[in-house]
Coordinates of C-alpha atoms in Angstrom, one line a residue:
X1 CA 0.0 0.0 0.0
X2 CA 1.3 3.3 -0.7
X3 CA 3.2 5.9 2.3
X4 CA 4.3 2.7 3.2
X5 CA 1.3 1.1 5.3
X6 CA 0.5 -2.3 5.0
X7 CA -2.7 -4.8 5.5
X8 CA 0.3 -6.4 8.5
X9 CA 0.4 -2.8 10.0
X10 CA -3.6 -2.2 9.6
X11 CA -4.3 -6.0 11.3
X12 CA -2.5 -4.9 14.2
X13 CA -3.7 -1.6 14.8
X14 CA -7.5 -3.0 14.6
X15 CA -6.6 -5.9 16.8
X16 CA -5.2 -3.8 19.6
X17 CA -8.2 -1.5 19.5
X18 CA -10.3 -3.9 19.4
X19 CA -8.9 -6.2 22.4
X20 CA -7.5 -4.0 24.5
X21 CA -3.3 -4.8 24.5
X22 CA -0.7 -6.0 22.6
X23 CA -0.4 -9.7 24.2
X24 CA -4.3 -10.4 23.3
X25 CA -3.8 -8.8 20.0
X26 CA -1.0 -11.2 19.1
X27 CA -3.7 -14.0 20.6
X28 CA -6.5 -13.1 18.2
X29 CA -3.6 -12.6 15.2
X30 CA -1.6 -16.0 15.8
X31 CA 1.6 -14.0 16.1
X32 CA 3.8 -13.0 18.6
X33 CA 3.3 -10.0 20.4
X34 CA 6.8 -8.3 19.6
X35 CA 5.6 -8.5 15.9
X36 CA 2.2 -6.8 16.9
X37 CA 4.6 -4.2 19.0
X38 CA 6.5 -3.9 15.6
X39 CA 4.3 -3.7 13.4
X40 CA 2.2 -0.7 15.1
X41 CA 5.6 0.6 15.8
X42 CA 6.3 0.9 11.6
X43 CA 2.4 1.9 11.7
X44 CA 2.8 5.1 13.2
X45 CA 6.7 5.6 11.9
X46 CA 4.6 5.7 8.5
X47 CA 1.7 7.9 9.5
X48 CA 4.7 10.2 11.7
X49 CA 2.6 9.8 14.8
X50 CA 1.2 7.4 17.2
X51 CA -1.5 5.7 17.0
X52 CA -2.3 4.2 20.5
X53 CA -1.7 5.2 23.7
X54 CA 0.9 2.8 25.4
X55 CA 0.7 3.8 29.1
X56 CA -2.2 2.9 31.3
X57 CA -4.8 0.9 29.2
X58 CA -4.1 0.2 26.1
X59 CA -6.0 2.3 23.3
X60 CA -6.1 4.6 20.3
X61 CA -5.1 8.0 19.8
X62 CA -7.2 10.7 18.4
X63 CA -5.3 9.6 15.2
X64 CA -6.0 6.0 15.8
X65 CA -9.6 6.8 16.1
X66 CA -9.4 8.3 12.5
X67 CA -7.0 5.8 11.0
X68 CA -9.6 2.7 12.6
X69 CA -12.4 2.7 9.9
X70 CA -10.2 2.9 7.2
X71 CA -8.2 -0.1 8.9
X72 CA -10.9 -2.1 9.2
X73 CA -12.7 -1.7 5.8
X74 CA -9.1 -2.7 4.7
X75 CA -8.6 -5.4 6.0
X76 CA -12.2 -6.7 5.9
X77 CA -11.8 -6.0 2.0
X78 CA -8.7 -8.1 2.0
X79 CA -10.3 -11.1 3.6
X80 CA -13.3 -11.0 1.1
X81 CA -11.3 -10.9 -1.3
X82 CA -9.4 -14.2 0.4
X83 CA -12.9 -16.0 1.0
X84 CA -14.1 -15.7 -2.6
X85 CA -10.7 -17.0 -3.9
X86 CA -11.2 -19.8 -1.3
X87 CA -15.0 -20.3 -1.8
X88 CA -13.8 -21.4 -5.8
X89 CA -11.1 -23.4 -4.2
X90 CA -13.3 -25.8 -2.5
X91 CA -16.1 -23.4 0.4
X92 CA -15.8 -20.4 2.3
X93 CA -13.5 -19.6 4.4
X94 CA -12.3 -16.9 6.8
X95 CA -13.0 -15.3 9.9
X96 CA -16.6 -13.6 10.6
X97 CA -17.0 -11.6 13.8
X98 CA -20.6 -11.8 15.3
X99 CA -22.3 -9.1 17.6
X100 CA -25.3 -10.3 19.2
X101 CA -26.5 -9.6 22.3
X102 CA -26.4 -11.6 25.9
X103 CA -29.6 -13.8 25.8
X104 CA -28.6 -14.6 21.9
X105 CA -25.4 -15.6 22.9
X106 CA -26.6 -18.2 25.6
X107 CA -29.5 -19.2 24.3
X108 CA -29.0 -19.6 20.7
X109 CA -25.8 -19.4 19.6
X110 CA -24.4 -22.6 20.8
X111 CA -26.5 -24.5 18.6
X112 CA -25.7 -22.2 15.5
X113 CA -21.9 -22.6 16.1
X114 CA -22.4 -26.3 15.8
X115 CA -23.7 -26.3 12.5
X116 CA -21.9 -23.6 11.2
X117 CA -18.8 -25.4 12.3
X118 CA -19.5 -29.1 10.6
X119 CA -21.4 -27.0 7.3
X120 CA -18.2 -24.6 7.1
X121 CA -15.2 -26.0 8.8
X122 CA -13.0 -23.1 7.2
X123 CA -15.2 -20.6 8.7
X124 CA -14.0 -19.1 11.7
X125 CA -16.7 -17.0 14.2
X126 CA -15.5 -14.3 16.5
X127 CA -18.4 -13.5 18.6
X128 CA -19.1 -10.0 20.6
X129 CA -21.7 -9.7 23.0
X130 CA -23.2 -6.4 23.5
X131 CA -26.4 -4.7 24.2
X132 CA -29.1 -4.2 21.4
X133 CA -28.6 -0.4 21.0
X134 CA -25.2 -1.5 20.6
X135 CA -25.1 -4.1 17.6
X136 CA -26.3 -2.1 14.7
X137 CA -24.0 0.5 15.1
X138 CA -20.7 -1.6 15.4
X139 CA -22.3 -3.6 11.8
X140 CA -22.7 0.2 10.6
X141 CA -19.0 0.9 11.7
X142 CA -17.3 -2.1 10.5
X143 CA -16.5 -3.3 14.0
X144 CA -17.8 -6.6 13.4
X145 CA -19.1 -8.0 9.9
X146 CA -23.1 -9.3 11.3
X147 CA -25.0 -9.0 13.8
X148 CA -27.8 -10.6 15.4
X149 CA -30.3 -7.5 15.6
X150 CA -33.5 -7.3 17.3
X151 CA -36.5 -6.0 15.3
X152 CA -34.8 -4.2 12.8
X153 CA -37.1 -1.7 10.3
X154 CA -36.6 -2.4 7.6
X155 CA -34.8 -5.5 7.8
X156 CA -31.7 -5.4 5.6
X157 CA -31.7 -6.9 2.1
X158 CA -30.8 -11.1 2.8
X159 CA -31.3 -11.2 6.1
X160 CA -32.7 -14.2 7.7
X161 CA -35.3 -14.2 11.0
X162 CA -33.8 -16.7 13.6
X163 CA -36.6 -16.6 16.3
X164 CA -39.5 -15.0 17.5
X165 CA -38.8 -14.8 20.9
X166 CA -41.5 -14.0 23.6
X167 CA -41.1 -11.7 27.1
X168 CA -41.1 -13.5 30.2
X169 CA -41.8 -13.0 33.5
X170 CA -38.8 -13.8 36.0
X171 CA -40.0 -15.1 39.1
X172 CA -38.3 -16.8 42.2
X173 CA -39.4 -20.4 42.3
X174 CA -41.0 -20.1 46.0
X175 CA -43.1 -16.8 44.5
X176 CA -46.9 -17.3 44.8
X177 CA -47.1 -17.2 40.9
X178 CA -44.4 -19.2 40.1
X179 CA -46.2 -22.8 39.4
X180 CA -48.8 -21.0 37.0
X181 CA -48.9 -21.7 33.4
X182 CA -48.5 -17.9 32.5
X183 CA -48.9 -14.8 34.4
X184 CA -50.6 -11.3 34.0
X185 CA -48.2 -7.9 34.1
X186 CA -51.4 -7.0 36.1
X187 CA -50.7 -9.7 38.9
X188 CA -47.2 -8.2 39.4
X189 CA -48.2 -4.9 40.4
X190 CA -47.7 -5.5 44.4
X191 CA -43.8 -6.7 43.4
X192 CA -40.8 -4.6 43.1
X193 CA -40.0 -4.4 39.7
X194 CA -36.3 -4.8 38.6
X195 CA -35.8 -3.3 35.0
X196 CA -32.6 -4.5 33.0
X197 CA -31.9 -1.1 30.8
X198 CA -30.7 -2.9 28.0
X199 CA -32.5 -3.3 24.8
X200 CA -35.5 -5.1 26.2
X201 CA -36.4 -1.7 28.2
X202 CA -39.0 -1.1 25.2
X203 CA -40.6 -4.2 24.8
X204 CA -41.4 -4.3 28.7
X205 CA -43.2 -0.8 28.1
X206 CA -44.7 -2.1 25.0
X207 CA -46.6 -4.2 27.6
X208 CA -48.0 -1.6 30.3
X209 CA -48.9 0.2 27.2
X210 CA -51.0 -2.4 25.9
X211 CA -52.8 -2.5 29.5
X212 CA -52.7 1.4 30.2
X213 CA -50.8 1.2 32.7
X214 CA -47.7 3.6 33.9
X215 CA -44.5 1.4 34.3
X216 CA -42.2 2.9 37.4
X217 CA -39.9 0.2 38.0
X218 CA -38.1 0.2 41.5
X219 CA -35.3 -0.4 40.5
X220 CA -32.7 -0.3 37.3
X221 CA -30.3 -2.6 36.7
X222 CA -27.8 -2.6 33.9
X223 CA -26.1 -6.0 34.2
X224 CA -28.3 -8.8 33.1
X225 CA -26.4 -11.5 35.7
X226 CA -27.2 -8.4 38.5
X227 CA -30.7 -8.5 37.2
X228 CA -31.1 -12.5 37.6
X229 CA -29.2 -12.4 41.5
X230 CA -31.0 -10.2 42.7
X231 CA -34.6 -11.7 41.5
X232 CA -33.1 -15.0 43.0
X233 CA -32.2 -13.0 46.3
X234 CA -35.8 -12.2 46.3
X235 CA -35.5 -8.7 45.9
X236 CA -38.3 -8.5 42.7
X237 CA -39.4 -9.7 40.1
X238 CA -38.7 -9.1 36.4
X239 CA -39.1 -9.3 32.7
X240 CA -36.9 -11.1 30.1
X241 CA -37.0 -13.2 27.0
X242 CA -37.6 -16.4 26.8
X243 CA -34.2 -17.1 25.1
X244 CA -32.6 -16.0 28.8
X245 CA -33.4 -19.7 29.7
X246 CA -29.8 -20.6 29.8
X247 CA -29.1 -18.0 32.0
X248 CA -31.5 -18.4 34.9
X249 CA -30.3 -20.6 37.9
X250 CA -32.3 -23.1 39.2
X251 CA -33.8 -20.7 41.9
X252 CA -36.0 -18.9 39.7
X253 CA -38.4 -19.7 36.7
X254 CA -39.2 -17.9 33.2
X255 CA -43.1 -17.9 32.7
X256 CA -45.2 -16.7 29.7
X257 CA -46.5 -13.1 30.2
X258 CA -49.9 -11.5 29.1
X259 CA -50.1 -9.4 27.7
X260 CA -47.9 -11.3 24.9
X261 CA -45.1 -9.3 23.7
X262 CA -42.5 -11.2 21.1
X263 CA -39.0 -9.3 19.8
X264 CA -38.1 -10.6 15.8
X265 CA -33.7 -11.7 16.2
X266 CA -32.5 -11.3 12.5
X267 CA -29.2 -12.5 11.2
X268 CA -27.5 -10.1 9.1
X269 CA -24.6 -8.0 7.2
X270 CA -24.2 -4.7 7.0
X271 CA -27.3 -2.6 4.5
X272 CA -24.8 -0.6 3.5
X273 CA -21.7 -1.8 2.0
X274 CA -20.9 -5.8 0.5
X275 CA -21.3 -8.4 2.9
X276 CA -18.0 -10.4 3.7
X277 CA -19.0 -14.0 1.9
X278 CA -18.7 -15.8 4.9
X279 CA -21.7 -13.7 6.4
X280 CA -23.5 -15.0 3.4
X281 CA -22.6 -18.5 3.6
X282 CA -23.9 -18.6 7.7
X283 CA -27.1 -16.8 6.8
X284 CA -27.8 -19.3 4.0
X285 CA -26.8 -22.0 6.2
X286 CA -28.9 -21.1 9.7
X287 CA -32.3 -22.0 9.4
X288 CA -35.1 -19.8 11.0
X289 CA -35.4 -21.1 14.9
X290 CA -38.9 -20.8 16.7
X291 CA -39.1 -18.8 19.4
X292 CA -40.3 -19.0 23.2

């Protein structure tokens, strides 16, 4: 590449960023970490400034932050361009990071990664978790090449619906409710409501709504994992989806909620820009997955 920067030099710089150091950079790369160190090193020597900061945590500098789109696009250019090459030599191939967000990643993921993996063993799946506000912006950014997105409008061109997946209410298993077949917002009203801020925030409103009901939760919780100890402490109760199965210990119990409120997860690449092959060759492989 011309001024003297190199797809070497760009793979470091975005694996840095991206992790966090130099030692899990050289992880995610396969190389040592004294060629990461070397190669952001000639980096910056040919950009004549640095681009990370190498005391304290490990992160970009205002330059870096410019220079890290460009790196990406790049280098995810360079790897389509290695995956259609490999696609004609015998399947796709390459390595296809994945945002999706917590519930996703425990409750449906697993399963995907296993077919992925026998359908495409040259694939490689990076996966980041994240909140739902979160994912379409890093697929918009080229932080990650798909996403698992959660009622997106419109849906991009190819995508594929995983799951319809329905809200639940989180319950202690010794709470009055808890052996009932579903349960009514309505009957909830006397509990102290726990609220996990994340993306499911508007779908629990989308409920009271439906009743006319104000929602003022008592308390607001940002990690999910704080969310579930705390409904197993028998501090309140809660909402979540009913793909948070694989989260919830056995103290507690997900039960179908009225009024009935379902969230569409849609497997995608980016709307705006050609989708790494790979992304193509997952979607085409995942079939749609019912939901809760």
């Amino acid at each position: 590449m011309s001024g003297g920067v190199n797809l070497a030099q760009l793979r470091a710089l975005v694996a840095v960023a991206e992790s966090g150091g130099f030692g899990a950079a050289a992880g995610e790369l396969g190389i040592s970490q004294s060629a990461v160190s070397h190669a952001v090193a000639a980096l910056e020597r040919a950009v004549g400034a640095p681009v990370v900061h190498r005391t304290g945590r490990v992160r970009p500098t205002p330059l870096g932050e410019q220079l890290l789109p460009h790196a990406r696009a790049a280098t995810a250019s360079a790897d389509a361009i290695a995956v259609i090459s490999a696609r004609h030599r015998g399947g796709p191939a390459g390595t296809v990071r994945l945002a999706a967000p917590a519930t996703v990643c425990q409750g449906l993921l697993p399963g995907l990664l296993g077919e992925w993996r026998a359908a495409h063993p040259r694939v490689k799946v990076r996966i980041f978790e994240g909140e739902d506000d979160e994912l379409a912006a890093w697929l918009a950014t080229g932080t990650v090449d798909a996403a698992v997105l959660i009622d997106p409008d419109p849906a991009p061109a190819g995508s594929l619906q995983l799951a319809q997946d329905s809200m639940h209410a989180l319950l202690r298993r010794d709470h009055p409710l808890a052996g009932q077949p579903v349960v009514d917002i309505r009957d909830l009203e006397d509990d102290a409501f726990l609220l996990s801020e994340g993306g499911c925030e508007r779908h629990i409103r989308e409920i009271y709504r439906r009743i006319g009901a104000r929602f003022i939760p008592t308390h607001r919780i940002r990690d999910v994992g704080t969310l579930i100890s705390m409904v197993h402490a028998g501090i309140g109760v809660s909402v979540m989806p009913a793909l948070a199965h694989a989260m919830i210990p056995a103290g507690c119990v997900l039960i179908p909620l009225l009024p009935r409120v379902t969230r569409q997860l849609v497997l995608t690449g980016p709307a705006d820009r050609p989708w790494h092959p790979a992304v193509t060759a997952l979607v085409a492989t995942a079939g749609g997955v019912p939901g809760g």
